[in-house]
Amino acid sequence: MFKKILIANRGEIACRVIKTARKMGIQTVAVYSDADRNALHVEMADEAVHIGDSPAAKSYLIIDRIIKACKQTKAEAVHPGYGFLSENKEFQKALAKEKIVFIGPDAKAIEAMGDKITSKKLADKAGVSTVPGFMGVIKDTAHAKKIAAEVGFPVMLKASAGGGGKGMRIARNASEVQEGFERSTSEAKSSFGDDRVFIEKYIEQPRHIEIQVLADRHGNTIYLGERECSIQRRHQKVIEEAPSPFIDAKTRKAMGEQAVALAKAVDYVSAGTVEFIVDAKKNFYFLEMNTRLQVEHPVTELVTGLDLVELMIRVAAGEKLPLKQAGVKLNGWALESRIYAEDPYRNFLPSTGRLVRYIPPVEGKHVRVDTGVQQGGEISVFYDPMIAKLCTWAKDRKAATAQMRAALDAYYIRGVSHNIPFLASVMSKKRFEDGRLSTNFIAEEYPDGFSEADLPAQEPTTLIAVAALVHDAYARRVAKISGQIPGHGRIMPDTWTVVVKHNGKKDEYPVWIAPKQDESDGIGGGTAKVGKKTVQVKSDWTFGAPLFIGEVNGKPITIQIDREPVGYRVFHDGAQLDLDVYTARQAELARLMLHKPPPDLTKFLLSPMPGLLVSVAAKEGQEIKAGETLAIVEAMKMENVLKAERDGVVKKVYETNGASLAVDQMILEFE
Ligand code: ADP
Ligand code: ADP
Ligand code: MG
């Protein structure tokens, strides 16, 4: 076995590989860029080597620097994680030349599968069913229109070198083919430096279901069941699970055997994933093979009990797989939620900044957190804004979902926006509960984007009662201050007025409480009456604790509670509620406070995200019709077209092509 390995990656996956290496008694070397100087993976590794500037192209993607770091630290093998150099055949070859082991497949398999057109042809030859379409390069727009008509609408235009859901467009008619072809080609060129695009049939109501394969150098290739990754936004996975609620044993076996056949056709070694698209009739078609560890591999680990990173390392060291196909057993149900630093209320725009407070849920039998950040760390603009992967396991899907909801409630993140409200909303949907998934799930369940209305219905009584009890505890502590003038001590009321502030509206609730008296450092709980409802609360919450973990009317509950300069901000089930707790007199005075309405920004086109202004299509004085393109902003390798929401005349254009934009920066103004 290796004595020392280097991890050519960052973030959660670097941390995850280090954990397994440590368990195996292998020393670890981390590499890092300027921006990652203080990153968690650097802290966790035995050694760390600085490899360059913050942009990945100037550090994590430079093959020579990684090789130099290996030589310098005498690392015998490299784990590439996912993304970066993981599917780069030049990297594999360069390592081989230096006799450093690549913990992954050989260059030949990476090359064959790295290109979507080539791999599709290969799969077809290996007897794997592929999506009907044209397996060649599209020459120009006219060619694209001709092929699309032959394949039959709707079609999918795809960059052959694509990945991460980029360079892909659906077209439902000839004019969409035109726009889609241009966009896909330009995106493919800027993201992958390769503008080849091909066309295949768009499978309606598709599910994304993939098979994990594992192979050693002794001719053993097995599959470890499937993962369903249908909950996607813009073709990028958000929630994954294993097994799939849709797949029966027969389909699983058929998909597994085709995946194994494909792996064998390219002499595959190590862990890999064969992705399929599955239609409503359980017909499945090959999409692509990812020749690396997949982001969502933890759900497979949770249901098989295997450590995929350990097996990758063992296989790379020449060991035989410790199990045969018959030895693969699936146990229970696992879910994964990708926690991203993005603002779900603003069309999921990436949010960067410092994690001012960061407390992931406690791990255990039911909860696994793969994270690459810690409190005080930064989510930078340079890399993927994923904060963590939150996985839950339970005996069945329903229980795993309940565990996920509880774990999301306990995930405490401050300083950057995150998608937990959105994830909580998905978990609460009836359609999710029923397992009626498709890659259109998000588009269909959130036709107008995500908003507060999509959150699970809240019973505010519980949150109001908890806020009143917490406030009462604070007030009691203040009332106990020493040196008070006798006879002038504070008199504690037994009824508080809780004001719920929401969308500029204020609702007042008188709350009568009877707290447990014997607690000095927090609350033990108590009884609260909100209107006609009586709530019994139990908790060992202490002063200042960010999480209120307890029971309300006998049901376990976790609420995040922030004490604000005035009032409280509580979070539960994805919702945020601002509450003020007043005495009767304070409430009376608060009613007299003036309200300042927010300024009207509807006349401005603001950049919805930080990015590059590729072009401004509108000119000063121009008349614009709703739906017309105003500007194109590039961010996260995606070109975002900003269209007019209604008719109007452009008064002033503030920015020119090539400008670098901050979020909310004014691009132009209407009359
Ligand atoms: P998975 O199928 O494991 O979910 P993805 O296809 O989403 O993997 O990609 C995994 C990671 O690698 C993501 O962070 C994605 O942004 C990144 N990635 C994948 N392919 C590319 C590529 N060709 N260029 C840049 N980033 C990529
Ligand atoms: P990437 O390399 O970016 O991961 P994939 O080929 O794996 O690209 O496709 C990503 C996602 O796009 C799939 O999970 C699926 O949701 C959707 N998709 C791809 N091809 C098709 C198709 N032919 N029909 C319907 N959906 C598709
Ligand atoms: Mg894919």
XYZ file of C-alpha atoms and ligand atoms in Angstrom:
726
model
C 0.000 0.000 0.000
C 1.049 3.605 -0.627
C 2.738 5.463 2.212
C 1.802 8.907 0.955
C -0.674 10.302 -1.576
C -1.303 13.768 -2.921
C -4.809 15.121 -3.457
C -4.941 17.286 -6.575
C -8.126 19.065 -5.583
C -9.685 21.361 -2.999
C -12.873 21.815 -1.011
C -15.084 19.057 0.291
C -13.730 16.340 -2.002
C -10.134 16.941 -0.930
C -11.246 16.721 2.700
C -13.244 13.574 1.998
C -10.246 11.812 0.373
C -7.972 12.858 3.239
C -10.376 11.275 5.748
C -10.210 7.885 4.058
C -6.442 8.046 3.552
C -6.015 8.758 7.233
C -8.255 5.824 8.124
C -6.006 3.626 5.947
C -2.832 4.928 7.580
C -1.714 6.771 4.447
C -0.086 10.184 4.731
C -1.623 13.010 2.757
C -0.376 16.010 0.824
C -2.720 18.880 -0.015
C -2.121 21.453 -2.727
C -3.519 24.956 -2.534
C -3.837 28.255 -4.353
C -3.552 31.748 -2.886
C -7.268 31.883 -2.128
C -7.085 28.541 -0.307
C -4.162 29.401 1.943
C -6.333 28.909 5.031
C -8.683 26.287 3.606
C -9.856 23.268 5.558
C -8.190 20.730 3.251
C -4.828 22.386 3.866
C -5.370 22.184 7.588
C -6.449 18.535 7.462
C -3.579 17.195 5.354
C -0.237 16.129 6.817
C 1.602 18.399 4.390
C 0.573 21.132 1.982
C 2.198 22.634 -1.081
C 1.346 26.030 -2.525
C 0.817 25.724 -6.287
C -0.112 29.185 -7.524
C -2.580 32.017 -7.863
C -6.264 31.855 -7.044
C -7.792 31.179 -10.485
C -7.859 27.419 -11.098
C -6.117 27.887 -14.444
C -3.154 29.300 -12.548
C -2.981 26.614 -9.869
C -5.186 23.490 -9.675
C -5.135 23.012 -13.434
C -1.370 23.250 -13.943
C -0.100 19.708 -14.412
C 3.580 20.545 -13.921
C 2.959 22.160 -10.566
C 1.127 19.086 -9.282
C 3.921 16.807 -10.472
C 6.518 19.033 -8.865
C 4.569 18.921 -5.593
C 4.529 15.090 -5.766
C 8.277 14.908 -6.286
C 8.968 17.435 -3.592
C 6.910 15.513 -1.018
C 7.659 12.015 -2.380
C 3.958 11.251 -2.831
C 3.566 7.913 -4.634
C 0.057 8.424 -5.950
C -2.439 11.184 -6.770
C -6.182 11.274 -6.146
C -7.722 13.834 -8.522
C -11.188 14.153 -6.922
C -13.752 15.446 -9.428
C -13.591 18.455 -11.764
C -10.157 20.053 -12.325
C -7.701 17.469 -13.715
C -9.754 14.388 -12.883
C -10.738 13.667 -16.471
C -7.617 15.028 -18.112
C -5.741 12.368 -20.055
C -2.607 14.549 -20.316
C -2.450 14.625 -16.537
C -2.738 10.843 -16.363
C 0.027 10.464 -18.955
C 2.317 12.988 -17.278
C 1.988 11.136 -13.979
C 2.662 7.789 -15.650
C 5.846 9.205 -17.154
C 7.036 10.093 -13.671
C 5.965 6.697 -12.285
C 3.419 8.341 -10.002
C 0.215 6.339 -9.701
C -3.036 8.001 -10.812
C -5.878 6.899 -8.541
C -8.362 6.498 -11.346
C -8.675 4.924 -14.778
C -6.050 4.807 -17.521
C -5.603 7.551 -20.116
C -7.199 5.380 -22.766
C -10.523 5.152 -20.936
C -10.467 8.846 -20.005
C -9.870 9.785 -23.613
C -12.546 7.499 -24.998
C -15.163 8.768 -22.543
C -14.054 12.405 -22.439
C -15.755 13.245 -25.656
C -19.514 12.808 -25.859
C -19.577 11.957 -29.576
C -16.790 9.361 -29.317
C -18.199 7.764 -26.177
C -21.665 7.527 -27.660
C -20.295 5.664 -30.673
C -18.325 3.384 -28.384
C -21.350 2.652 -26.214
C -23.378 1.854 -29.289
C -20.717 -0.662 -30.369
C -20.635 -2.249 -26.896
C -24.359 -2.970 -27.133
C -25.434 -0.147 -24.811
C -28.620 1.627 -25.809
C -27.998 5.270 -26.756
C -30.233 8.309 -27.314
C -31.414 8.417 -30.944
C -29.755 11.221 -32.848
C -26.922 12.246 -35.100
C -23.534 10.991 -33.946
C -21.475 13.542 -35.832
C -20.360 17.160 -35.583
C -22.830 19.821 -36.704
C -21.232 22.094 -39.291
C -23.393 25.227 -39.164
C -26.864 26.561 -38.396
C -28.354 25.269 -41.649
C -26.931 21.813 -40.949
C -28.296 21.981 -37.391
C -31.801 22.783 -38.676
C -31.677 19.943 -41.182
C -30.493 17.365 -38.629
C -32.968 18.574 -36.001
C -35.838 18.104 -38.440
C -34.610 14.587 -39.231
C -34.214 13.588 -35.583
C -37.618 15.084 -34.826
C -38.484 17.800 -32.295
C -37.792 18.378 -29.499
C -34.042 17.950 -29.750
C -31.074 18.494 -27.462
C -28.043 20.415 -28.726
C -24.940 19.402 -26.838
C -21.293 20.359 -26.738
C -19.243 17.255 -27.390
C -16.628 18.389 -24.867
C -19.287 19.555 -22.412
C -19.600 18.823 -18.743
C -21.226 20.153 -15.613
C -24.454 20.797 -17.511
C -22.849 23.501 -19.638
C -23.109 23.966 -23.403
C -26.512 22.290 -23.621
C -29.818 23.597 -25.034
C -33.240 22.162 -25.780
C -34.839 23.199 -29.070
C -38.528 22.668 -29.808
C -38.595 24.235 -33.279
C -36.324 25.487 -36.061
C -35.920 28.978 -34.649
C -34.923 27.573 -31.252
C -32.371 25.435 -33.074
C -30.848 28.595 -34.513
C -30.537 30.403 -31.177
C -29.594 27.216 -29.306
C -26.895 26.276 -31.773
C -25.294 29.712 -31.573
C -25.418 29.797 -27.775
C -24.175 26.221 -27.318
C -21.335 26.743 -29.761
C -20.215 29.970 -28.130
C -20.548 28.551 -24.612
C -18.677 25.392 -25.613
C -15.888 27.442 -27.101
C -15.469 29.704 -24.088
C -15.882 26.947 -21.480
C -14.142 24.009 -23.102
C -12.083 25.534 -25.917
C -13.845 23.173 -28.318
C -16.952 24.302 -30.184
C -18.139 20.959 -31.614
C -21.851 20.496 -31.031
C -24.048 17.474 -31.793
C -27.788 16.809 -31.741
C -29.849 14.073 -30.187
C -33.491 13.470 -29.416
C -34.747 15.196 -26.296
C -36.278 12.542 -24.083
C -39.553 13.841 -22.590
C -40.226 13.615 -18.852
C -36.780 12.104 -18.403
C -35.196 10.776 -15.268
C -31.478 10.856 -14.786
C -30.401 7.532 -13.349
C -26.788 6.478 -13.210
C -24.891 3.308 -12.392
C -21.797 3.226 -10.216
C -19.201 0.822 -11.555
C -16.005 -0.386 -9.972
C -13.216 -2.359 -11.620
C -9.782 -3.679 -10.669
C -6.738 -4.637 -12.741
C -7.554 -8.342 -12.434
C -10.538 -8.351 -14.740
C -13.233 -7.843 -12.103
C -15.885 -5.265 -12.916
C -18.992 -4.840 -10.774
C -21.849 -2.349 -10.437
C -23.013 -0.906 -7.130
C -26.618 -0.154 -7.993
C -28.009 3.140 -9.182
C -28.424 6.724 -8.086
C -31.312 8.853 -9.193
C -30.270 12.453 -9.888
C -33.408 13.829 -11.526
C -33.753 16.891 -9.323
C -31.682 19.223 -11.459
C -31.569 22.906 -12.167
C -30.189 23.890 -15.555
C -29.002 20.293 -16.059
C -27.026 20.422 -12.823
C -27.804 18.012 -10.033
C -29.222 19.385 -6.805
C -30.651 16.390 -4.938
C -29.652 12.762 -5.456
C -30.728 9.488 -3.950
C -30.007 5.787 -3.875
C -31.756 3.632 -4.754
C -34.098 5.196 -7.339
C -37.806 5.093 -6.431
C -38.501 4.221 -10.082
C -36.191 1.311 -10.779
C -37.161 -2.328 -10.233
C -34.713 -5.183 -9.788
C -34.992 -6.236 -13.430
C -34.227 -2.757 -14.839
C -31.434 -2.318 -12.301
C -29.828 -5.532 -13.489
C -30.178 -4.614 -17.173
C -28.703 -1.135 -16.626
C -25.946 -2.527 -14.409
C -24.954 -5.131 -16.962
C -24.814 -2.594 -19.802
C -22.709 -0.280 -17.644
C -20.308 -3.128 -16.911
C -20.140 -4.035 -20.606
C -19.205 -0.449 -21.474
C -16.557 -0.316 -18.722
C -15.068 -3.554 -20.002
C -15.035 -2.247 -23.573
C -12.533 0.433 -22.529
C -10.606 -1.772 -20.033
C -11.875 0.445 -17.262
C -10.234 0.348 -13.833
C -11.232 2.267 -10.672
C -14.601 3.842 -9.868
C -16.664 5.276 -12.693
C -20.243 6.247 -13.447
C -22.371 5.441 -16.431
C -25.171 7.992 -16.758
C -28.485 7.092 -18.349
C -31.596 8.994 -19.220
C -34.730 6.966 -18.494
C -38.137 7.651 -20.039
C -41.567 7.124 -18.499
C -41.715 3.569 -19.844
C -38.412 2.646 -18.200
C -36.547 2.651 -21.515
C -33.046 3.762 -20.683
C -30.437 5.419 -22.886
C -26.726 6.036 -22.328
C -25.781 9.700 -21.775
C -22.121 9.689 -20.848
C -19.578 7.978 -18.650
C -17.797 9.977 -15.989
C -14.355 8.490 -15.495
C -13.901 9.678 -11.945
C -15.396 9.743 -8.505
C -18.794 11.415 -8.741
C -19.959 14.276 -6.536
C -22.936 12.237 -5.324
C -20.987 9.035 -4.533
C -21.852 9.251 -0.797
C -25.422 8.017 -1.362
C -24.041 4.829 -2.898
C -21.657 4.459 0.032
C -24.509 4.854 2.492
C -26.631 2.103 0.948
C -23.799 -0.325 0.125
C -21.652 0.234 3.212
C -18.572 0.540 0.978
C -15.954 3.297 0.976
C -15.448 4.128 -2.696
C -12.331 6.202 -2.111
C -10.743 3.344 -0.176
C -11.575 0.929 -2.992
C -10.158 3.350 -5.588
C -6.916 3.566 -3.620
C -6.722 -0.229 -3.186
C -7.373 -0.867 -6.862
C -4.750 1.728 -7.816
C -2.251 -0.067 -5.592
C -2.960 -3.267 -7.546
C -5.270 -5.018 -5.088
C -8.214 -7.154 -6.137
C -11.758 -5.984 -5.411
C -12.796 -7.485 -2.068
C -16.258 -8.414 -3.363
C -18.023 -9.910 -6.357
C -21.312 -8.808 -7.912
C -23.306 -11.202 -5.716
C -21.749 -9.602 -2.665
C -23.224 -6.171 -3.431
C -26.171 -5.596 -1.096
C -28.344 -2.494 -1.009
C -29.531 -1.497 2.430
C -32.007 1.274 3.239
C -32.310 4.651 1.533
C -29.939 7.607 1.191
C -30.504 11.192 0.060
C -28.024 13.923 -0.764
C -28.677 17.663 -0.858
C -26.080 19.916 -2.384
C -25.760 22.986 -0.197
C -24.732 25.893 -2.411
C -23.756 29.461 -1.623
C -26.430 30.987 -3.823
C -29.552 33.014 -3.362
C -32.625 30.919 -4.194
C -34.836 34.008 -3.981
C -32.795 35.759 -6.684
C -32.798 33.129 -9.348
C -30.053 31.160 -7.553
C -27.335 33.713 -8.143
C -24.033 32.700 -6.665
C -23.321 34.374 -3.356
C -19.766 34.805 -2.177
C -18.315 35.987 1.072
C -17.211 34.942 4.493
C -18.933 32.245 6.529
C -19.399 34.427 9.551
C -20.978 31.552 11.450
C -21.029 27.986 10.235
C -22.352 25.050 12.206
C -23.168 21.910 10.209
C -25.527 19.350 11.732
C -24.054 16.703 13.993
C -23.024 13.590 12.054
C -24.121 10.130 13.082
C -25.814 7.001 11.851
C -28.424 9.019 9.944
C -26.516 12.129 8.948
C -23.340 12.598 6.933
C -21.838 15.978 6.063
C -19.117 16.296 3.456
C -17.847 19.809 3.775
C -14.743 21.703 2.753
C -15.226 24.883 4.705
C -15.313 25.994 8.289
C -16.461 28.954 10.299
C -14.504 32.045 9.272
C -13.683 30.560 5.879
C -14.583 32.151 2.607
C -16.661 31.157 -0.388
C -14.655 32.793 -3.132
C -15.528 33.753 -6.679
C -12.816 31.476 -8.016
C -14.398 28.066 -7.523
C -17.659 26.171 -7.438
C -19.906 27.727 -4.770
C -20.771 24.386 -3.163
C -20.560 24.637 0.630
C -21.248 21.014 1.471
C -23.107 17.838 0.658
C -25.637 16.881 3.267
C -26.626 13.205 3.218
C -29.114 11.303 5.273
C -29.690 7.573 5.550
C -32.655 5.667 6.949
C -34.442 2.384 6.463
C -36.789 3.770 3.810
C -37.299 6.842 1.631
C -39.887 8.458 3.860
C -37.670 8.233 6.922
C -34.625 9.466 4.987
C -36.653 12.499 3.864
C -37.707 13.250 7.453
C -34.071 13.008 8.506
C -33.113 15.396 5.724
C -35.698 17.965 6.802
C -34.420 17.839 10.362
C -30.793 18.082 9.246
C -31.590 21.099 7.038
C -33.230 22.770 10.040
C -30.021 22.266 12.000
C -27.662 23.537 9.278
C -26.617 26.955 10.501
C -24.965 29.205 7.894
C -24.519 32.967 8.183
C -22.556 35.381 6.030
C -23.521 34.075 2.599
C -26.887 33.243 1.077
C -27.554 29.535 0.679
C -30.125 27.263 -0.902
C -31.408 25.573 2.262
C -34.860 27.221 1.967
C -35.159 25.772 -1.515
C -34.012 22.307 -0.446
C -36.480 22.373 2.448
C -39.201 23.271 -0.013
C -38.375 20.382 -2.369
C -38.359 17.949 0.546
C -41.859 19.085 1.521
C -43.439 18.676 -1.931
C -46.028 15.979 -2.343
C -44.570 15.105 -5.730
C -41.161 14.533 -4.147
C -42.715 12.414 -1.422
C -44.426 10.318 -4.086
C -41.159 9.886 -5.951
C -42.697 11.241 -9.169
C -39.429 12.705 -10.348
C -38.148 13.957 -13.679
C -35.446 16.368 -14.707
C -38.276 18.884 -15.219
C -39.269 18.630 -11.568
C -37.893 22.031 -10.604
C -39.142 23.801 -13.737
C -42.626 22.335 -13.270
C -42.932 22.695 -9.503
C -41.489 26.224 -9.533
C -42.781 27.669 -12.828
C -42.183 31.266 -11.714
C -38.949 30.556 -9.916
C -38.634 29.974 -6.216
C -40.362 32.256 -3.762
C -41.524 32.210 -0.194
C -44.879 30.889 -1.314
C -43.121 27.598 -2.117
C -42.097 26.992 1.462
C -43.918 24.352 3.470
C -46.949 25.859 5.196
C -45.826 27.218 8.545
C -47.752 27.030 11.751
C -46.392 30.268 13.246
C -47.761 29.400 16.698
C -44.736 27.259 17.542
C -42.223 29.896 16.492
C -44.153 32.616 18.336
C -44.293 30.552 21.507
C -40.573 29.763 21.372
C -39.659 33.408 20.735
C -41.768 34.509 23.719
C -40.164 31.946 26.034
C -36.648 32.806 24.861
C -37.289 36.518 25.260
C -38.775 35.965 28.681
C -35.617 34.100 29.732
C -33.429 36.977 28.563
C -35.663 39.508 30.308
C -35.544 37.500 33.535
C -31.775 37.420 33.372
C -31.665 41.196 33.009
C -34.112 41.579 35.882
C -31.734 39.685 38.158
C -28.981 42.292 37.908
C -27.451 43.155 41.305
C -27.541 46.561 42.981
C -31.111 47.446 42.124
C -32.914 50.077 44.195
C -35.309 48.189 46.463
C -38.864 48.478 45.328
C -37.862 49.516 41.804
C -36.951 46.084 40.415
C -38.322 45.049 37.106
C -41.729 43.495 37.133
C -41.972 40.588 34.748
C -45.173 40.396 32.739
C -46.868 37.051 32.189
C -48.113 38.140 28.795
C -45.862 39.328 25.962
C -46.886 40.815 22.649
C -45.188 39.075 19.768
C -45.155 41.059 16.528
C -44.626 38.977 13.405
C -43.171 41.104 10.610
C -43.731 39.814 7.138
C -43.737 41.511 3.725
C -44.189 44.920 5.291
C -47.146 43.614 7.315
C -47.201 43.325 11.084
C -49.358 40.880 12.999
C -49.624 41.073 16.770
C -50.122 38.047 18.974
C -50.580 38.293 22.733
C -48.733 35.330 24.285
C -49.314 34.228 27.860
C -46.468 32.144 29.223
C -45.600 30.031 32.228
C -41.891 29.277 31.976
C -40.146 26.646 34.035
C -38.580 28.632 36.811
C -35.620 26.513 37.841
C -33.347 27.276 34.909
C -30.687 29.935 35.300
C -28.689 29.596 32.071
C -31.502 29.345 29.548
C -34.927 27.752 29.506
C -36.079 24.302 30.390
C -39.267 24.993 28.543
C -42.708 25.876 29.752
C -46.220 26.503 28.577
C -47.322 29.217 26.195
C -50.800 30.266 25.122
C -50.941 31.877 21.714
C -54.534 32.966 21.156
C -56.578 29.875 21.953
C -53.718 27.444 21.306
C -51.678 26.028 24.149
C -48.146 24.936 23.399
C -45.965 22.769 25.650
C -42.284 23.408 25.054
C -39.318 21.376 26.264
C -35.733 22.333 25.536
C -32.338 22.715 27.093
C -31.604 25.827 25.058
C -29.051 28.080 26.732
C -28.436 31.817 26.348
C -26.814 32.690 23.034
C -27.228 29.218 21.510
C -27.973 29.490 17.783
C -30.076 26.324 17.763
C -33.199 25.731 19.749
C -33.454 21.955 19.909
C -36.369 20.576 21.801
C -39.904 19.313 21.717
C -43.106 21.185 21.036
C -46.244 19.346 22.092
C -44.170 16.164 22.196
C -42.783 16.518 18.680
C -39.035 16.998 18.167
C -38.126 20.307 16.572
C -35.022 22.306 15.661
C -35.318 26.062 15.214
C -32.513 28.463 14.451
C -32.824 31.554 16.557
C -30.796 34.729 16.060
C -31.062 37.565 18.526
C -31.139 40.792 16.547
C -30.555 44.334 17.880
C -34.325 44.485 18.140
C -36.263 41.269 18.184
C -35.468 37.815 16.894
C -34.996 36.162 13.534
C -36.023 32.535 13.535
C -35.582 29.893 10.847
C -37.518 26.697 10.450
C -38.414 24.454 7.506
C -36.733 26.877 5.121
C -38.721 29.880 6.321
C -37.392 32.940 8.008
C -39.576 34.894 10.381
C -38.794 38.213 12.049
C -40.368 38.580 15.450
C -40.361 41.383 17.981
C -41.316 40.569 21.529
C -42.710 43.499 23.493
C -44.326 44.296 26.784
C -47.817 45.765 26.376
C -46.423 49.297 26.740
C -43.576 48.712 24.268
C -46.075 47.305 21.771
C -48.211 50.410 22.159
C -45.233 52.676 21.406
C -43.983 50.496 18.557
C -47.304 51.000 16.791
C -46.477 54.714 16.576
C -43.172 54.157 14.719
C -43.035 55.432 11.136
C -42.412 53.024 8.278
C -39.914 53.858 5.521
C -40.844 52.208 2.229
C -37.988 50.791 0.116
C -37.039 52.787 -3.032
C -38.647 51.915 -6.366
C -36.079 50.178 -8.589
C -38.424 48.945 -11.309
C -37.122 51.528 -13.801
C -33.623 50.116 -13.740
C -32.032 47.062 -15.260
C -29.720 45.838 -12.526
C -27.154 43.127 -12.981
C -28.654 40.151 -11.188
C -25.204 38.725 -10.478
C -21.539 39.609 -10.389
C -20.170 38.990 -13.873
C -18.926 40.281 -17.164
C -21.137 42.455 -19.381
C -20.737 40.672 -22.709
C -22.981 43.053 -24.586
C -25.643 45.713 -24.168
C -28.214 45.251 -26.913
C -30.295 48.339 -26.137
C -29.398 51.918 -27.039
C -30.429 55.201 -25.454
C -33.758 56.386 -26.775
C -34.609 52.954 -28.164
C -38.131 51.625 -27.845
C -38.155 48.176 -26.284
C -40.867 45.530 -26.405
C -41.322 43.047 -23.585
C -39.191 39.964 -24.203
C -36.502 41.770 -26.184
C -32.896 41.185 -25.190
C -31.405 44.073 -23.216
C -28.008 42.727 -22.242
C -25.963 39.551 -21.894
C -24.030 38.952 -18.703
C -21.543 36.122 -18.389
C -21.141 34.565 -14.969
C -20.083 31.107 -13.883
C -19.301 30.234 -17.502
C -22.952 30.767 -18.455
C -24.225 33.477 -20.713
C -27.302 34.988 -19.106
C -29.641 36.856 -21.378
C -31.454 39.705 -19.635
C -34.750 40.395 -21.361
C -37.179 43.270 -20.984
C -40.045 42.448 -18.644
C -42.337 45.012 -20.251
C -42.440 47.638 -23.001
C -40.523 50.881 -22.501
C -38.022 53.419 -23.768
C -34.366 53.345 -22.767
C -33.384 56.591 -21.043
C -29.743 55.987 -20.250
C -27.190 53.209 -20.641
C -24.710 53.185 -17.773
C -22.287 50.419 -18.729
C -20.459 49.414 -21.891
C -19.477 46.038 -23.306
C -16.716 44.342 -21.351
C -17.583 46.043 -18.062
C -17.193 44.007 -14.944
C -20.420 44.153 -12.941
C -21.214 43.831 -9.287
C -24.525 42.402 -8.169
C -27.281 45.047 -8.415
C -25.091 47.337 -10.490
C -27.156 49.536 -12.812
C -26.834 48.590 -16.467
C -29.494 50.854 -17.913
C -32.464 52.979 -16.985
C -35.914 53.257 -18.563
C -37.964 56.413 -18.905
P -21.376 14.931 -11.295
O -21.916 14.233 -12.504
O -20.397 14.178 -10.463
O -22.408 15.628 -10.513
P -20.715 17.230 -12.742
O -20.827 16.855 -14.182
O -21.764 18.070 -12.146
O -20.446 15.960 -11.910
O -19.304 17.893 -12.519
C -18.581 17.762 -11.303
C -17.821 19.006 -11.028
O -16.897 19.263 -12.024
C -18.707 20.201 -10.938
O -18.191 21.038 -9.943
C -18.596 20.827 -12.305
O -18.797 22.207 -12.205
C -17.176 20.472 -12.684
N -17.008 20.185 -14.090
C -17.355 19.071 -14.754
N -16.987 19.107 -16.008
C -16.378 20.282 -16.185
C -15.756 20.907 -17.284
N -15.647 20.323 -18.459
N -15.251 22.135 -17.113
C -15.335 22.741 -15.930
N -15.886 22.194 -14.837
C -16.400 20.982 -14.968
P -22.942 16.758 -18.497
O -21.641 16.260 -19.028
O -23.024 18.235 -18.543
O -23.261 16.157 -17.182
P -25.002 15.038 -19.655
O -24.983 14.517 -21.044
O -24.700 14.085 -18.574
O -24.028 16.287 -19.566
O -26.436 15.709 -19.408
C -26.719 16.440 -18.241
C -28.218 16.467 -18.006
O -28.921 17.010 -19.111
C -28.833 15.105 -17.815
O -28.759 14.697 -16.496
C -30.272 15.345 -18.261
O -31.004 15.967 -17.241
C -30.139 16.325 -19.370
N -30.092 15.674 -20.682
C -28.994 15.367 -21.395
N -29.304 14.796 -22.562
C -30.647 14.718 -22.624
C -31.597 14.234 -23.595
N -31.211 13.703 -24.741
N -32.902 14.321 -23.303
C -33.310 14.860 -22.148
N -32.486 15.345 -21.212
C -31.161 15.282 -21.423
Mg -23.556 14.227 -16.806
